[in-house]
Every structure is written in structure tokens, then in C-alpha cells.
Coordinates of C-alpha atoms in Angstrom, one line a residue:
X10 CA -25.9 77.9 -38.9
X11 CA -26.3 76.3 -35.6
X12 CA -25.6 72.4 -36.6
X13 CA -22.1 72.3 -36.5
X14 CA -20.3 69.8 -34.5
X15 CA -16.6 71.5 -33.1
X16 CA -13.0 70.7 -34.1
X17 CA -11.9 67.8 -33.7
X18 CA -14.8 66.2 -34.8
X19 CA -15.5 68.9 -37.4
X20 CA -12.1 69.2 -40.0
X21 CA -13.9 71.1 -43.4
X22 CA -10.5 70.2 -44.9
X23 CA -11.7 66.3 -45.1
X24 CA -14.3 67.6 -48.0
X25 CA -10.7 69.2 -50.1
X26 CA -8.5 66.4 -49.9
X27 CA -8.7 66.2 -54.0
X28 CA -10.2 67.3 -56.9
X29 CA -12.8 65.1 -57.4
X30 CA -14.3 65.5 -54.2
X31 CA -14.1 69.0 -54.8
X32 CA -16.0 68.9 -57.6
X33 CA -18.3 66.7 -55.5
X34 CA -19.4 69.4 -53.4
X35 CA -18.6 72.7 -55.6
X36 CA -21.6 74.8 -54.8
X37 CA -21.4 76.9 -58.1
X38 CA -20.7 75.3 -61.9
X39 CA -19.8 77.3 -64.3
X40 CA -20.8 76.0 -67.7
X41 CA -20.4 77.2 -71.4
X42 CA -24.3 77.4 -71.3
X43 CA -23.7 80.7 -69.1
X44 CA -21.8 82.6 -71.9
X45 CA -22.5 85.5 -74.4
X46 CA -19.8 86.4 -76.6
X47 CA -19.3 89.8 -78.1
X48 CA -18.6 90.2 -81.3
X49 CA -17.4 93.5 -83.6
X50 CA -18.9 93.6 -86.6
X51 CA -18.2 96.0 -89.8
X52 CA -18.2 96.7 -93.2
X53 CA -15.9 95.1 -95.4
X54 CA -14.4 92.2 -96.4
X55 CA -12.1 89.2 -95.5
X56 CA -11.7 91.5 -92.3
X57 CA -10.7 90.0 -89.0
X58 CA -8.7 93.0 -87.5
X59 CA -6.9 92.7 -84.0
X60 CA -8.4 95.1 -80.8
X61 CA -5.4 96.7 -79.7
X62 CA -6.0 96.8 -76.1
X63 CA -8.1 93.5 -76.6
X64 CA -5.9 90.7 -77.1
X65 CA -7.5 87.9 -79.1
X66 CA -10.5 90.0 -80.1
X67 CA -11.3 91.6 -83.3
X68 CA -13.2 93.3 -85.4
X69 CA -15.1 90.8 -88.3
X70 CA -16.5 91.6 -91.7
X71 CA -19.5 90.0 -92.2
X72 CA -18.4 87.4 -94.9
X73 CA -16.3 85.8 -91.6
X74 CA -19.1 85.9 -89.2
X75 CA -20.5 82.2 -90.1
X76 CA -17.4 80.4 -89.4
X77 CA -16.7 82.6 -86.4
X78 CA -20.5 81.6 -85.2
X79 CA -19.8 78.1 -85.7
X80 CA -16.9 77.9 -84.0
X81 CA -18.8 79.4 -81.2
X82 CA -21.5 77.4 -81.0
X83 CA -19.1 74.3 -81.3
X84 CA -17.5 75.3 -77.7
X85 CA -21.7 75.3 -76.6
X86 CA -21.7 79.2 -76.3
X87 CA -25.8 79.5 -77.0
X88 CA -25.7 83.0 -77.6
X89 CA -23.6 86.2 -79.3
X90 CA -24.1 90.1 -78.7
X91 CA -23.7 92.5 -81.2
X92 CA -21.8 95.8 -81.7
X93 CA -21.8 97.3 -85.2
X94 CA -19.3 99.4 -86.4
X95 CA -20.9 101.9 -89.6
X96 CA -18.9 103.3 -92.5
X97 CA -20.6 106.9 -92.0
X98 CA -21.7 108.6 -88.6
X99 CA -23.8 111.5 -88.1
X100 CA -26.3 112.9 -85.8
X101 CA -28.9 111.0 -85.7
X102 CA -27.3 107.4 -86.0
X103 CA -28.9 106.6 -89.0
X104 CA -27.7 103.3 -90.2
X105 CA -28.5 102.0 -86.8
X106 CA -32.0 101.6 -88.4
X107 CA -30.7 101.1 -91.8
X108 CA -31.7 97.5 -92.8
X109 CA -28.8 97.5 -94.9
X110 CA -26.7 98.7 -91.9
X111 CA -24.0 96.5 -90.5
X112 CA -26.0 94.6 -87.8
X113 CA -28.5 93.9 -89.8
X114 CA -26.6 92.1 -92.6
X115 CA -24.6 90.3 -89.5
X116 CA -27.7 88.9 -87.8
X117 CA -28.7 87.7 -91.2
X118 CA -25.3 86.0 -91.7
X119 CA -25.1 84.3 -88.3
X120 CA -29.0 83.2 -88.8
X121 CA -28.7 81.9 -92.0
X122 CA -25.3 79.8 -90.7
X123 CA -26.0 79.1 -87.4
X124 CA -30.1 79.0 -87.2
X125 CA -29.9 78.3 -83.3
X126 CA -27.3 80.6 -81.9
X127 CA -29.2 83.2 -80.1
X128 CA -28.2 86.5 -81.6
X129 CA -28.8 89.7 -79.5
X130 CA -28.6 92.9 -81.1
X131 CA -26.7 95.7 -78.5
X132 CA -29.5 98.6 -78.9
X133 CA -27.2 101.9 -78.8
X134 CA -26.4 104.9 -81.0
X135 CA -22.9 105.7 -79.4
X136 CA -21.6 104.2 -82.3
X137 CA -23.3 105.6 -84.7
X138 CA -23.5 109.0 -84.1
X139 CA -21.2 111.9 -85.0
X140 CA -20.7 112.9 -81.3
X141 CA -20.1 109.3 -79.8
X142 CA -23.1 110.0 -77.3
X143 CA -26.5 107.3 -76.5
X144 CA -28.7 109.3 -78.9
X145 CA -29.8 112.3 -80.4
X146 CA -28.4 115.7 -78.0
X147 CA -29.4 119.1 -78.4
X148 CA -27.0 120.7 -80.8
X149 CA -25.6 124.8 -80.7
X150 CA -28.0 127.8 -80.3
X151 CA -27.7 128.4 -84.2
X152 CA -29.1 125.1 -84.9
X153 CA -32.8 124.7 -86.0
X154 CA -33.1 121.8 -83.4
X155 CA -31.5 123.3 -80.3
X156 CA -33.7 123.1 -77.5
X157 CA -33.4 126.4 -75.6
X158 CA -34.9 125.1 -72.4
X159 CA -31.9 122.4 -72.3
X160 CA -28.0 122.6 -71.8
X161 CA -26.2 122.2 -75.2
X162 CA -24.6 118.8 -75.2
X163 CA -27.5 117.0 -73.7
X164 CA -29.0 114.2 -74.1
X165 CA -32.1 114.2 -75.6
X166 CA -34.2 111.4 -74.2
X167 CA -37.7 111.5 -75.6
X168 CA -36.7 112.0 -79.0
X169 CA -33.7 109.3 -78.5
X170 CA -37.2 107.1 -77.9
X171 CA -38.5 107.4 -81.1
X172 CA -35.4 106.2 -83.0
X173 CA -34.6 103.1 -80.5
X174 CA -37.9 101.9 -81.2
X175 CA -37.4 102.4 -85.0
X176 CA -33.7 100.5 -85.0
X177 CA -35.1 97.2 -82.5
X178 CA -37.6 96.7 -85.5
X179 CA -35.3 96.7 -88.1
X180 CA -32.9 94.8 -85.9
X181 CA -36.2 92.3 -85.5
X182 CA -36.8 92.3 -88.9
X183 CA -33.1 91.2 -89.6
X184 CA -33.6 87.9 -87.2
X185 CA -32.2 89.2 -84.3
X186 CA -33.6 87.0 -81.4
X187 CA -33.0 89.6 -78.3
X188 CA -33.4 93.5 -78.1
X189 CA -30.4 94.8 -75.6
X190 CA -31.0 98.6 -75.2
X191 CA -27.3 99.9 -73.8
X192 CA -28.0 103.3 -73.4
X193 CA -29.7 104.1 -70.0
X194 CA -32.3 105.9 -72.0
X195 CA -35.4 106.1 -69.4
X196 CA -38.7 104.7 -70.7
X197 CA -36.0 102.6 -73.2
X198 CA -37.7 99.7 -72.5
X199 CA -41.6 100.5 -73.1
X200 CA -40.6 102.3 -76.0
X201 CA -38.8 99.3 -77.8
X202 CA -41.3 97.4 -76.5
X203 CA -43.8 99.0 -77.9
X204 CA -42.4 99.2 -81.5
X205 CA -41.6 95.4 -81.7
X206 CA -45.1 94.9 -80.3
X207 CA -47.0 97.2 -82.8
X208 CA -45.0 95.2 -85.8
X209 CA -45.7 92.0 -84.8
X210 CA -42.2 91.2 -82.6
X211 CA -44.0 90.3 -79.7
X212 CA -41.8 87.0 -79.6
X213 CA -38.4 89.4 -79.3
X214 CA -36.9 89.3 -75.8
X215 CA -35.3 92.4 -74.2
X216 CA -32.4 92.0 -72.5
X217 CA -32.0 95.8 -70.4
X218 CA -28.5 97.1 -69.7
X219 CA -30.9 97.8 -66.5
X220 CA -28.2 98.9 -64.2
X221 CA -25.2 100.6 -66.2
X222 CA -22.7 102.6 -64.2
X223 CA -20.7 104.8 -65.9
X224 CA -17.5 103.5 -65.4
X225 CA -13.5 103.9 -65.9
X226 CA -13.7 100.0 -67.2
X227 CA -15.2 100.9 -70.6
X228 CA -12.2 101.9 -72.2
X229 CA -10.9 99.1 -74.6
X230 CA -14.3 98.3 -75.6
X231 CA -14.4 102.3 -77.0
X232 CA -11.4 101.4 -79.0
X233 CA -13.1 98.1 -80.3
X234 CA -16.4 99.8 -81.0
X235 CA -14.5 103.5 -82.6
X236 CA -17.2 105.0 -80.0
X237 CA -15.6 107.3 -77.9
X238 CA -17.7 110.8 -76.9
X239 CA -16.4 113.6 -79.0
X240 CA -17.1 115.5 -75.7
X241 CA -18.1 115.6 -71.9
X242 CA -18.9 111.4 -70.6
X243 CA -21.9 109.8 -70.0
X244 CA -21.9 110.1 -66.6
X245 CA -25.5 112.5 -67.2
X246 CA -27.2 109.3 -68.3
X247 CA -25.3 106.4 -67.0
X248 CA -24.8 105.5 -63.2
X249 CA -23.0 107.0 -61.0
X250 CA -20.4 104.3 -59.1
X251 CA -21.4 104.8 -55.7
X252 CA -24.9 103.6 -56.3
X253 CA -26.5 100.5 -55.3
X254 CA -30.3 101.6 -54.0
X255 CA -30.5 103.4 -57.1
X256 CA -30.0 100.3 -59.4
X257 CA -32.6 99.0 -57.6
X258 CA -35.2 101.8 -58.8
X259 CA -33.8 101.5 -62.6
X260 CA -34.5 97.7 -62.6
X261 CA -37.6 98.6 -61.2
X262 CA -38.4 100.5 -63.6
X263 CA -37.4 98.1 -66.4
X264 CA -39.2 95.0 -65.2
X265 CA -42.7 98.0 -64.9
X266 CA -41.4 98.3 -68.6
X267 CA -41.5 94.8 -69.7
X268 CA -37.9 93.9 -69.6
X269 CA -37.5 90.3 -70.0
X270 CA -34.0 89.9 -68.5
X271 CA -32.2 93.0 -66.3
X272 CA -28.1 93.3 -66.7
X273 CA -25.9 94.6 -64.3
X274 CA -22.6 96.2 -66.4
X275 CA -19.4 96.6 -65.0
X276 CA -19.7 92.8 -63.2
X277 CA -16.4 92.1 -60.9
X278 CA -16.3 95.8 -59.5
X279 CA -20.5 95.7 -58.6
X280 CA -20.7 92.1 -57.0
X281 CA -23.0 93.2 -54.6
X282 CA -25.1 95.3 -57.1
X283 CA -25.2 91.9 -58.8
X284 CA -26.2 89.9 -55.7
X285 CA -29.3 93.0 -55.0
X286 CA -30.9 92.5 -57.7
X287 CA -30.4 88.9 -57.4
X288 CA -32.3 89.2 -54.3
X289 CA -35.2 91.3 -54.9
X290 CA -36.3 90.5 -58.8
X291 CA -37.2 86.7 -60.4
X292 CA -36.4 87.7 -63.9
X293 CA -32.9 86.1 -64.9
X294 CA -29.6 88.3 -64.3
X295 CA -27.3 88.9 -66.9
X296 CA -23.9 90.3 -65.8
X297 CA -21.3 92.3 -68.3
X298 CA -17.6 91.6 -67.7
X299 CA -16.6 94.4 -69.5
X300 CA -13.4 95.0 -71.9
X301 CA -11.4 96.7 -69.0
X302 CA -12.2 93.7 -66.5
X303 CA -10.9 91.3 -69.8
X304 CA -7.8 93.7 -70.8
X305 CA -6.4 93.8 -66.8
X306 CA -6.4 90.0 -66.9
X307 CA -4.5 89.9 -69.9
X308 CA -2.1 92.2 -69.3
X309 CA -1.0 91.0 -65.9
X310 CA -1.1 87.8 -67.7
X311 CA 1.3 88.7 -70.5
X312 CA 3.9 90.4 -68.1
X313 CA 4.0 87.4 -66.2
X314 CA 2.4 88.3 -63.0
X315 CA -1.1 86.5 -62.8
X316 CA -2.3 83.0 -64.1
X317 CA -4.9 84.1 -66.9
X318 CA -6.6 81.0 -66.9
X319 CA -7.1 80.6 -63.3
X320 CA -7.7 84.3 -62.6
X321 CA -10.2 84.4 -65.6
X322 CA -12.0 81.5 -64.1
X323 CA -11.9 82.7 -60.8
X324 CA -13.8 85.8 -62.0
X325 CA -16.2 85.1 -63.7
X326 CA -17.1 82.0 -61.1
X327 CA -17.6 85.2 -58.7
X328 CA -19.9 86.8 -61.2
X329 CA -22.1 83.6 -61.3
X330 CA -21.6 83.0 -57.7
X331 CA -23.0 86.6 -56.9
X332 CA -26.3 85.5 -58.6
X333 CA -25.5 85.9 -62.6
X334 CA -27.4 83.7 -65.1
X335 CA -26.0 84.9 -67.9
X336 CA -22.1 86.4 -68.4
X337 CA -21.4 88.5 -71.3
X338 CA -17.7 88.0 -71.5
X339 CA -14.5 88.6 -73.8
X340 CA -13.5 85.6 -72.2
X341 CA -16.1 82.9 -73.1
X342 CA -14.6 81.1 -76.1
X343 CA -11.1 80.6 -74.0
X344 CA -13.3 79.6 -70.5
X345 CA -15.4 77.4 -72.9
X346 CA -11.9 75.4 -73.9
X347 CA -10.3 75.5 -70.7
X348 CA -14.0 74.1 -68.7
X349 CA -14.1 71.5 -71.4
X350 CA -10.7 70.0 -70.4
X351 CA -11.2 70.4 -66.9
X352 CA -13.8 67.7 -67.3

């Protein structure tokens, strides 16, 4: 930047003397249009149940989900996210390909109510399983299954595979319009591909949790989702913190794969993860602002000590600023209200 004439002649302040020549020269918008909303969905009914350490999110039964998608579509969020919540759990996550399982009978609701909301189906067994972990792992020595060669506890990822691939086509076959594998499950992506492929999905997107680190930030959501690990972390499959050249290879990897969009998850504490793979891929960036990210700001905001809906804003302006397309956010039905009355 070579073309700048000095001070006096030069006062930057003359372009901030109000709001609406502010606005005249803001370099980064945030829309609704940028949103995903997460939604908690389980079995039941007339269920709206409160997230603890969520304020203002909760868990839905399905018979609420179309007014809940209409109201979000109202605010002009296009899309929704998906995380199911079963009535039974066991090892192999088996109503995560149950087409009478939870998701399923959601993505049929919020079709069937709201044809045009883009509904994307998170692609995990965490939540399903017995053990809390990403897929199937190799259980005790005195189990049929147990894989001598392998450390008990661990994750199993080839067979894990098999059962992704099975659950994205009966999520596919419920309407869902986007595949998000969550689990940093390598060769995820081909695999799922594959299966929607070979049963005639070809038109279902996959949105990959490409980058995933395994971060201290997850915790609320574990509460919303009743996924916590029975034991260890995920820290085996997930990423580790200090890594930014390595998101770079998993992305890689993904787009090889046939990914269709790559996520970056945390988004506030891996800006410049966010602004990498900005650089260096053309597929759109999606960017998670994940449930400890949402539960800081409204903490501080209850006890008084930050302005939620300027902080909020602030946020996720960063994330877009930093190269996001797409935010998934706890936030986006409040952001959508309060960017609708800024104009």
C-alpha cells in the first residue's frame, strides 16, 4: 500500500464520522443468508426442553420442529443442522441408520413444513453409541470383536466406514439436503460419498467437519447432545490445537474425497486456520461457532460484564471476515433480529 497521501491531507476518521457512511464503506456484511442454526432434536412429544448451559436453546420433539423451522426461515436463516438425540444407545449407534430414528422423522417434519430450508444432517455416532465415542471402538480382550493388534478403547476407523455410509443414505432417503460427517473419521468423505452415489444421492452435498480440533469449547454442546465419552477424549481422532499445516493436509484430503464444502470447527479460537484454508481451497468455508464460544458470551452477558449483542456481532463478523461463507451458530436466530433492525 504505497498510494497514501500523509496526514494532514490523509484523516481515515473523515470516512467514520456516522453510521451511514460507515455502512458506506463496511468491507464485510454480515447477512442472515450466512447462518446455519443447530437444532436438538428427540423423541417425544410437546418437548421444548431448556440446554442448561445454553441459554435460549433447547431440545425439540419432533411435533414442534415445523413451527420452529418456520420461524427460522421467517428471520431468512436458509439452512438448519441436525443433532439427534435416541431413546436407546449401544455400540454400534444403531438408530443413526434407523429410518425411524430421530433425524430421520425430523428431516421429514422440517421438509414436509418448510420444503426450502436446507436441512443438513450432522453425520456422527457420538451420540448414539453406548460409549459416547465417533464410531464403533474395539471393545475388551473377552469380546468376540476385540481386535488384538489395537489398543482397547480405540477407534475403529474402517469399520466406522461402513456404518457412516449406511446412516448418510437413510439420512438421504429421509430428505435431508446435506451430508455433514462430524467425526474426523479418515476416508469419511469417499465412503459417504460412495454410499449416496451407489443409491442414487448423487445430488446430496457433503458439508466435511474437514478441520475439527479437539477442543475444551465443546462442552455445552455435550450437555445438549447427552454425548459425552464414557471414557478417554477424542483427542486420538480429532485435532490437536496447536495445528494449522495439518488442517491443511485433512482439507486436502477431503476435497481428493469429494467434499463439497470444508468446515473449520472451533471458529473464534482458529481465525487463522479459518483464513488458511480460505487461502489455499475454492470450495466454500463453513465455520462452527461452537456452544462454548455461544455460552461465554452469554454468561458474561448475564452478569453484566459484556454487551451480548454487540460482542455476538462482533464475533461472528470476525468469523466471516477471516474468510467464512457459511457460520453455524447458536447465535443466528438472535443476529438475524438484531441485523434486521440495524437496517
Amino acid at each position: 500500500m504505497n498510494n497514501l497521501a500523509p496526514f494532514p491531507i490523509a484523516r481515515p476518521r473523515r470516512l467514520r464520522l456516522n453510521a451511514t457512511i460507515r455502512r458506506m464503506i463496511r468491507e464485510t456484511i454480515l447477512t442472515p443468508a450466512d447462518f446455519i442454526y443447530p437444532l436438538f432434536v428427540r423423541h417425544g412429544r410437546e418437548i421444548q426442553q431448556p440446554v442448561g448451559s445454553m441459554p435460549g436453546i433447547y431440545q425439540w420433539s419432533v411435533d414442534r420442529l415445523p413451527a420452529e423451522a418456520e420461524s427460522i426461515a421467517r428471520l431468512g436463516i436458509p439452512a438448519v443442522i441436525l443433532f439427534g438425540i435416541p431413546t436407546r444407545k449401544d455400540a454400534l449407534g444403531s438408530e443413526n441408520y434407523d429410518s425411524n430414528g430421530i433425524v430421520p422423522q425430523a428431516i421429514r417434519a422440517i421438509k414436509a413444513a418448510v420444503p426450502d430450508l436446507i436441512v443438513i444432517s450432522d453425520m456422527c455416532f457420538c451420540e448414539y453409541t453406548d460409549h459416547g465415542h465417533c464410531g464403533l471402538v474395539n471393545p475388551s480382550p473377552g469380546d468376540p470383536r476385540h481386535v488384538a493388534t489395537l489398543p482397547q478403547g480405540y477407534l475403529l476407523n474402517d469399520p466406522t466406514l461402513e456404518l457412516l455410509g449406511r446412516a448418510s443414505v437413510v439420512h438421504a432417503e429421509a430428505g435431508a439436503d446435506v451430508i455433514a460427517p462430524s467425526g474426523m473419521i479418515d476416508g469419511m468423505v469417499s465412503a459417504i460419498r460412495k454410499a449416496l452415489d451407489e443409491a442414487g444421492f448423487e445430488h446430496v452435498a457433503i458439508l466435511s467437519y474437514a478441520a475439527k480440533y479437539a477442543s475444551a469449547l465443546y462442552g455445552p454442546f455435550r450437555e445438549a447432545a447427552e454425548s459425552p465419552p464414557a471414557f478417554g477424549d477424542r483427542s486420538q481422532y480429532q485435532m490437536d490445537p496447536a495445528n494449522a499445516r495439518e488442517a491443511l493436509k485433512e482439507c486436502a484430503l477431503d476435497v481428493m474425497e469429494g467434499a463439497d464444502i470444508l468446515m473449520v470447527k472451533p471458529a473464534l479460537p482458529y481465525l487463522d486456520v479459518i483464513r488458511a484454508v480460505r487461502e489455499r481451497f475454492d470450495l466454500p468455508i463453513a465455520a462452527y461457532q461452537v456452544s462454548g464460544e455461544y455460552s461465554m458470551i452469554k454468561a458474561a452477558a448475564a452478569n453484566g460484564w459484556l454487551d451480548e449483542r454487540r460482542v455476538a456481532l462482533e464475533a461472528l463478523t470476525a468469523i466471516k471476515r477471516a474468510g467464512a461463507d457459511l457460520i453455524l451458530t447458536y447465535f443466528a436466530k438472535d443476529a438475524a433480529r438484531w441485523l434486521q433492525a440495524e437496517l
